[in-house]
Every structure is written in C-alpha cells, then in structure tokens.
XYZ file of C-alpha atoms in Angstrom:
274
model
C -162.864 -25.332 -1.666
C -162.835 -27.285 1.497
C -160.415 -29.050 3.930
C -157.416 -30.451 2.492
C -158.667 -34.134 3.448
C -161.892 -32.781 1.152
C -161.862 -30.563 -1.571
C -164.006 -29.842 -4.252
C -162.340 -27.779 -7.357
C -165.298 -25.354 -8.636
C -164.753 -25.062 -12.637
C -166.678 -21.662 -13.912
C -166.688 -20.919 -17.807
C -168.832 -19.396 -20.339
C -169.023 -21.255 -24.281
C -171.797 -20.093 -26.445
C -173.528 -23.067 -27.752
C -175.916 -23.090 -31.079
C -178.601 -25.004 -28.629
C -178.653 -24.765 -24.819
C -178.605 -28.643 -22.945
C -180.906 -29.380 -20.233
C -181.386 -29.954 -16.783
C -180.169 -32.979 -15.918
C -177.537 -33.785 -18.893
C -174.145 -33.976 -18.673
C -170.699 -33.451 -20.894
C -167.124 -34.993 -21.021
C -164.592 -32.563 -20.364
C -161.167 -33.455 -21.874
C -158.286 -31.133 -20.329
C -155.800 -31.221 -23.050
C -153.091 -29.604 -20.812
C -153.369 -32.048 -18.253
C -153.972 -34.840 -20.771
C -155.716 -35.398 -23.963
C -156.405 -38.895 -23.562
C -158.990 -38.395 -20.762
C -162.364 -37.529 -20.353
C -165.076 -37.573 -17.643
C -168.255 -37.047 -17.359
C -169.425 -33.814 -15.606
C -172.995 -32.528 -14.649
C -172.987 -28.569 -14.538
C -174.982 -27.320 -11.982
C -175.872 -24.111 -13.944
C -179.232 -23.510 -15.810
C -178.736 -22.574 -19.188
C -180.342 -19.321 -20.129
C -182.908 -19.000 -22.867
C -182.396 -15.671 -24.092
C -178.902 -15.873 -25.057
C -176.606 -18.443 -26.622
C -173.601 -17.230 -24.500
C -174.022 -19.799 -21.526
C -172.454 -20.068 -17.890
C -171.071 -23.296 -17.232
C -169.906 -24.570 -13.473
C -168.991 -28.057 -12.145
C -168.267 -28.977 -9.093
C -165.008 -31.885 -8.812
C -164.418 -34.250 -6.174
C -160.186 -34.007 -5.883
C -159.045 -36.835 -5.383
C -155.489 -38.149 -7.070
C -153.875 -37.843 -10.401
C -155.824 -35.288 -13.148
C -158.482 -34.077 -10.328
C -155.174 -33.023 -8.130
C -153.514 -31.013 -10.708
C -156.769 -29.148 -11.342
C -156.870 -28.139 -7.614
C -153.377 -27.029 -7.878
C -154.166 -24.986 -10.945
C -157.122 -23.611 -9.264
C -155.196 -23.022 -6.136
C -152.792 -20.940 -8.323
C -155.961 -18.733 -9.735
C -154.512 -20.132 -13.412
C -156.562 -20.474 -16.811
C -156.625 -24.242 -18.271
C -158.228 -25.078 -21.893
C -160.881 -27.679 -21.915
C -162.542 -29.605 -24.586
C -166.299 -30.302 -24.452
C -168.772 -32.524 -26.030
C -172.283 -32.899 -25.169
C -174.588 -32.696 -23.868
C -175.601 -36.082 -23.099
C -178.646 -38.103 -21.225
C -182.139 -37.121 -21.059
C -183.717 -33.929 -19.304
C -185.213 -33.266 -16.104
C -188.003 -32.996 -14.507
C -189.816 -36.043 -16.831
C -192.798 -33.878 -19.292
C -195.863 -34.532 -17.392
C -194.175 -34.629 -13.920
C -195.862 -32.514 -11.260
C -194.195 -33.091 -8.016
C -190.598 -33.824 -7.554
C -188.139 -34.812 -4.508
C -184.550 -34.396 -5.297
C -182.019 -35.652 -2.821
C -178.435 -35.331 -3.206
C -174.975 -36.585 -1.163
C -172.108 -34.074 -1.725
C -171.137 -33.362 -5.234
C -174.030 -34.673 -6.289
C -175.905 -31.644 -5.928
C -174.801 -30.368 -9.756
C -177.379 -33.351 -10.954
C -180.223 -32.111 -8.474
C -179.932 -28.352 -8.389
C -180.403 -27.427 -12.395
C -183.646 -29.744 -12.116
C -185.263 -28.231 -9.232
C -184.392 -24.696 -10.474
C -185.974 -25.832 -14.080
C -189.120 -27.229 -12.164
C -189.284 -23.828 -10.784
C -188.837 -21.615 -14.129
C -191.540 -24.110 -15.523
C -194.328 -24.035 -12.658
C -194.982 -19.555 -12.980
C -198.023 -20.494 -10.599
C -197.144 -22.864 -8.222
C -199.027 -25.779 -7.010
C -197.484 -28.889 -6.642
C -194.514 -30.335 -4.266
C -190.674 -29.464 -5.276
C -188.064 -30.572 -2.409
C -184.526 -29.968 -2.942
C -182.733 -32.080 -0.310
C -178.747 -31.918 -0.058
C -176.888 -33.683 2.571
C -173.580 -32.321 3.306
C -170.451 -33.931 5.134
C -169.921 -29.550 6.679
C -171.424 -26.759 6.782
C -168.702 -25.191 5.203
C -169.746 -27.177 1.919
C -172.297 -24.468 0.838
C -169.757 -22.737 0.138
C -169.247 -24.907 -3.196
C -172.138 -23.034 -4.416
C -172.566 -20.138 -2.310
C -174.126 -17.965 -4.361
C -176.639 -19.853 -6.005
C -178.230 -21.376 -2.424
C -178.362 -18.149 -1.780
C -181.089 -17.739 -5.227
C -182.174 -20.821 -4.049
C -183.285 -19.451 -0.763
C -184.725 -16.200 -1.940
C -186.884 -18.368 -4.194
C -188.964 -19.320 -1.200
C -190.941 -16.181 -0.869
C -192.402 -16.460 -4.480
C -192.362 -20.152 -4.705
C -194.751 -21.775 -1.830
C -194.344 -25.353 -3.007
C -190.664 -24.952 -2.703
C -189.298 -26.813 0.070
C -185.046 -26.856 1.158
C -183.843 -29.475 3.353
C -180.055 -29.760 4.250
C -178.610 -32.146 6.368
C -174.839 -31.774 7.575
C -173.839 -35.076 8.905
C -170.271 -34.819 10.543
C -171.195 -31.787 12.442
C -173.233 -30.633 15.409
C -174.907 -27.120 15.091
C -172.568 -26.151 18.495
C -169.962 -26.469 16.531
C -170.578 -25.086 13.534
C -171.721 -21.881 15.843
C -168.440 -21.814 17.515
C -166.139 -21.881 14.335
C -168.422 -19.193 12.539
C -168.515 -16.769 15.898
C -164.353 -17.187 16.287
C -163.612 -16.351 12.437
C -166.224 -13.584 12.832
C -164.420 -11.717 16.021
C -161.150 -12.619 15.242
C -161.670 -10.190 11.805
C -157.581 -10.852 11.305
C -158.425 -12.040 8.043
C -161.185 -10.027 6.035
C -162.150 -13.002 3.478
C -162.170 -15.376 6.600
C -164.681 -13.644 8.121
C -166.443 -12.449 5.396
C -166.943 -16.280 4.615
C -167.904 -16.971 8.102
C -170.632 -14.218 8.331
C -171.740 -15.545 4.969
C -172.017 -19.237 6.449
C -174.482 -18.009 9.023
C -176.999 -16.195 7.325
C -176.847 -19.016 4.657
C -177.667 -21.353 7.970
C -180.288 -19.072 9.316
C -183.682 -21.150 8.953
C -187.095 -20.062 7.921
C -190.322 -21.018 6.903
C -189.737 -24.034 4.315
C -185.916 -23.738 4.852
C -184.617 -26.058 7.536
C -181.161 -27.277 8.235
C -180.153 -30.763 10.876
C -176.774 -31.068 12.201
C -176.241 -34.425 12.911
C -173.313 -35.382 14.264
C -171.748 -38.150 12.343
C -174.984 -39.622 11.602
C -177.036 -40.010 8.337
C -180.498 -38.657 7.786
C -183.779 -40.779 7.834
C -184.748 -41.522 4.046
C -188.039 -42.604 5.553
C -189.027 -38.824 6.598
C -187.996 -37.141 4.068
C -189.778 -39.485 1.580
C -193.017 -39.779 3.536
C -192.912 -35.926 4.020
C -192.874 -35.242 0.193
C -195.788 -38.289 -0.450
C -197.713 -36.864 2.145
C -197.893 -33.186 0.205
C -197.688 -34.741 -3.234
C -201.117 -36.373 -2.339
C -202.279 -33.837 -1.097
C -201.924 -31.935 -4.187
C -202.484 -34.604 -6.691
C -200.169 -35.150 -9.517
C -197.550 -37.916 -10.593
C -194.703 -37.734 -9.044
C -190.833 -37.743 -9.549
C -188.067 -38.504 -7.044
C -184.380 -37.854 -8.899
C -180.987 -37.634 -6.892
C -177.033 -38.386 -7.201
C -174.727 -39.518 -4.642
C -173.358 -42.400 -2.635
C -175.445 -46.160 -3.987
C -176.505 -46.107 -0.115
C -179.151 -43.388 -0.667
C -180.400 -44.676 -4.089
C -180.701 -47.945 -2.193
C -182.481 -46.555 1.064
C -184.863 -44.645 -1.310
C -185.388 -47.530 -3.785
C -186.789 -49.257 -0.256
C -188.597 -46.730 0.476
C -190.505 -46.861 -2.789
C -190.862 -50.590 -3.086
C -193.635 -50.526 0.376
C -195.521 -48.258 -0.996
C -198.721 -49.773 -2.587
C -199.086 -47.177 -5.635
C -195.722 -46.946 -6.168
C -196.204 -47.967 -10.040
C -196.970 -44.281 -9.692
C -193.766 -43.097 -8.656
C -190.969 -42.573 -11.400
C -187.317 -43.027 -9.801
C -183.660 -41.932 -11.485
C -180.090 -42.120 -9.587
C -177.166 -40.253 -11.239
C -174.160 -43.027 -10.558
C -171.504 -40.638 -12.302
C-alpha cells in the first residue's frame, strides 16, 4: 500500500488464542518461509474481541530491504505465507485509573495508538473525559493503510462526544490532494482507482471533532495539540495519559512540552520506540 518509494505491507490473519492480549502489547512474528532465524516485534492495530477466542489480527510493516521486501512481493502476488507467533508482550493501555488520554502517532505508528484509543472508548459507555487520537501522515493516501477502521473510527464521533480525531498530512497541500482525488474520480478508466479515490474524500471530509491540516512539507505544532488536550482534560478533571509511537522527534517535542508544565508530576508519558 503506498508509493513505491513508501510502502507499507498490511498483514491480516485470524489465530484463536486461549486469552485475548491487550491494547497496547505487541508479538514477534517469525516468517519461517522467509527465514526462521528472525523475528520482530509487531504491534497489531486490531482490538481483540471479548466474546470469542477466534481473534483478527492486522499489522501494518514499514518495507524497507531484505525480509520486509519479500513480504511486499508476496503480498503484491495476493500469496499465503505461514507465520509463527509468540506473545503478547508489554503492558496494556490506557494505564487503570487513567481518565483522559492524548495519543499521537507518526506513520506506522498508528498500530500502537489506535487499539488504545478504541479500548478507552469500549471502556468509557458514558463518556466524560478527553480521548484524542492524533495521526500524522507523510499522504493522504496513507489512510488507506487502515481504511476501514478510520472509517469506525469516524462514525464513533456521533456517540462518543469526548472523542476528538486530528490528522495531519505533512508532504501535501489540501490543493493537491483535491486535484489527484477529482482526476482518478473522472477519469473512471480504472474502477478500483476511483473507487479508492472517492473513498479518500469522504474519509477527508471534516466535521465536528474531526479535522484534517495539510501542511505542505511541514510538521505539526506539538505545542497545540498538547495545550488543546490539557486545556479539556482540566476542564473535566481526571489524571491524565499521553501515549504515542513514531519518529524520537515527537517523543522529544512532547517530552518538552510536558517538562514546562508545573503539575506535570500529574501527567503519565509512554513512547513506543519499536
């Protein structure tokens, strides 16, 4: 999924599994047809189901060289491949006694950030206090990694009013996105082209708590989205959480944003490195 200079292989499998993991955890995946002397970590970005043991499993993998490569090419190909799991490991997310919670995520990183804001929503029936599920994308075209589940995400909004979606696409202005989505859409010359186009734009289409900056080869301001979330979280009362994965620059620009703060013993703070 993506442009050849950046693609993401989507992995989708079910195992049924005596206990289900939790938001947050990961597991090593071993590919013994690639090779059976590696294994990586991998955070699925599904929420396990409680009434069944049969779960859903999907990652999301960077491609890069060597074993990532051939798993593009066998994806590519619309092959099978075996895979080997153990797990899960690391503790679960949202933290017991956590009320509000900022997750920000950069790329990939999303399959750490998703599960725990879609957990914080299955556990808050009546909700009160601040969840933000930030994602910043290098395209538009990235939703597409998990097309179908923003699209949950989204239609969560109308039930959920402490639910709040941010994305930010970075090497893209909104002029341009338009363009590429209105050409694939009246060309028609190929139906899952423009299927995926018309899909794009009503994934892009903003509404109340649902908000989406092109920014044009520049990076978002930690600062606001940080003080936003505060701001409500106080509002509200409650501790509060902020969790993400992705590039060391945003755990670093959000580590700085938490060390002015004067309560921020009050603040718990995880990155996901992986």
């Amino acid at each position: 999924i993506g442009s050849p200079d950046d693609l993401v292989a989507r992995l989708d499998f079910d195992y049924e599994h005596k206990e289900p993991w939790y938001a947050g955890q990961h597991f090593y995946l071993t590919f013994p047809g690639l090779s059976i002397w590696q294994s990586h970590p991998f955070t699925p970005s599904s929420l396990p189901r409680l009434d069944t043991r049969l779960q859903h499993h999907t990652y999301l993998i960077r491609v890069r060289k060597g074993q990532t490569a051939e798993l593009a090419s066998l994806a590519n190909s619309g092959a099978t491949i075996s895979t080997i799991m153990t797990g899960p490991y690391g503790r679960p997310y949202p933290s017991f006694g956590f009320q509000n919670v900022l997750t920000v995520a950069g790329g990939t990183g999303v399959t750490f950030t998703l599960p725990i804001v879609l957990e914080g929503l299955r556990q808050q029936p009546k909700p009160r206090y601040a969840l933000d599920f930030v994602w910043i994308l290098r395209k538009a075209q990235d939703l597409h990694w998990l097309k179908d589940e923003m699209f949950a995400l989204k239609s969560a909004l109308g039930e959920h009013q402490n639910l709040r979606i941010k994305l930010f696409v970075t090497r893209e202005t909104q002029s341009s996105v338009v363009q590429i989505t209105e050409k694939a859409l009246e060309k028609g010359t190929a139906e899952s082209f423009s299927s995926t186009g018309s899909e794009l734009k009503d994934l892009l289409q903003e509404e109340e708590r649902f908000s989406v900056a092109f920014l044009g080869d520049q990076h978002p301001s930690t600062a606001d989205v940080f003080d936003d979330f505060v701001e409500r979280a106080r509002n509200v009362g409650g501790a509060m959480e902020v969790l993400g994965s992705g590039p060391e620059s945003m755990s670093s620009d959000l580590r700085s944003e938490i060390s002015r703060m004067k309560d921020r013993e009050s603040i718990d703070f995880y990155w996901d490195s992986r």
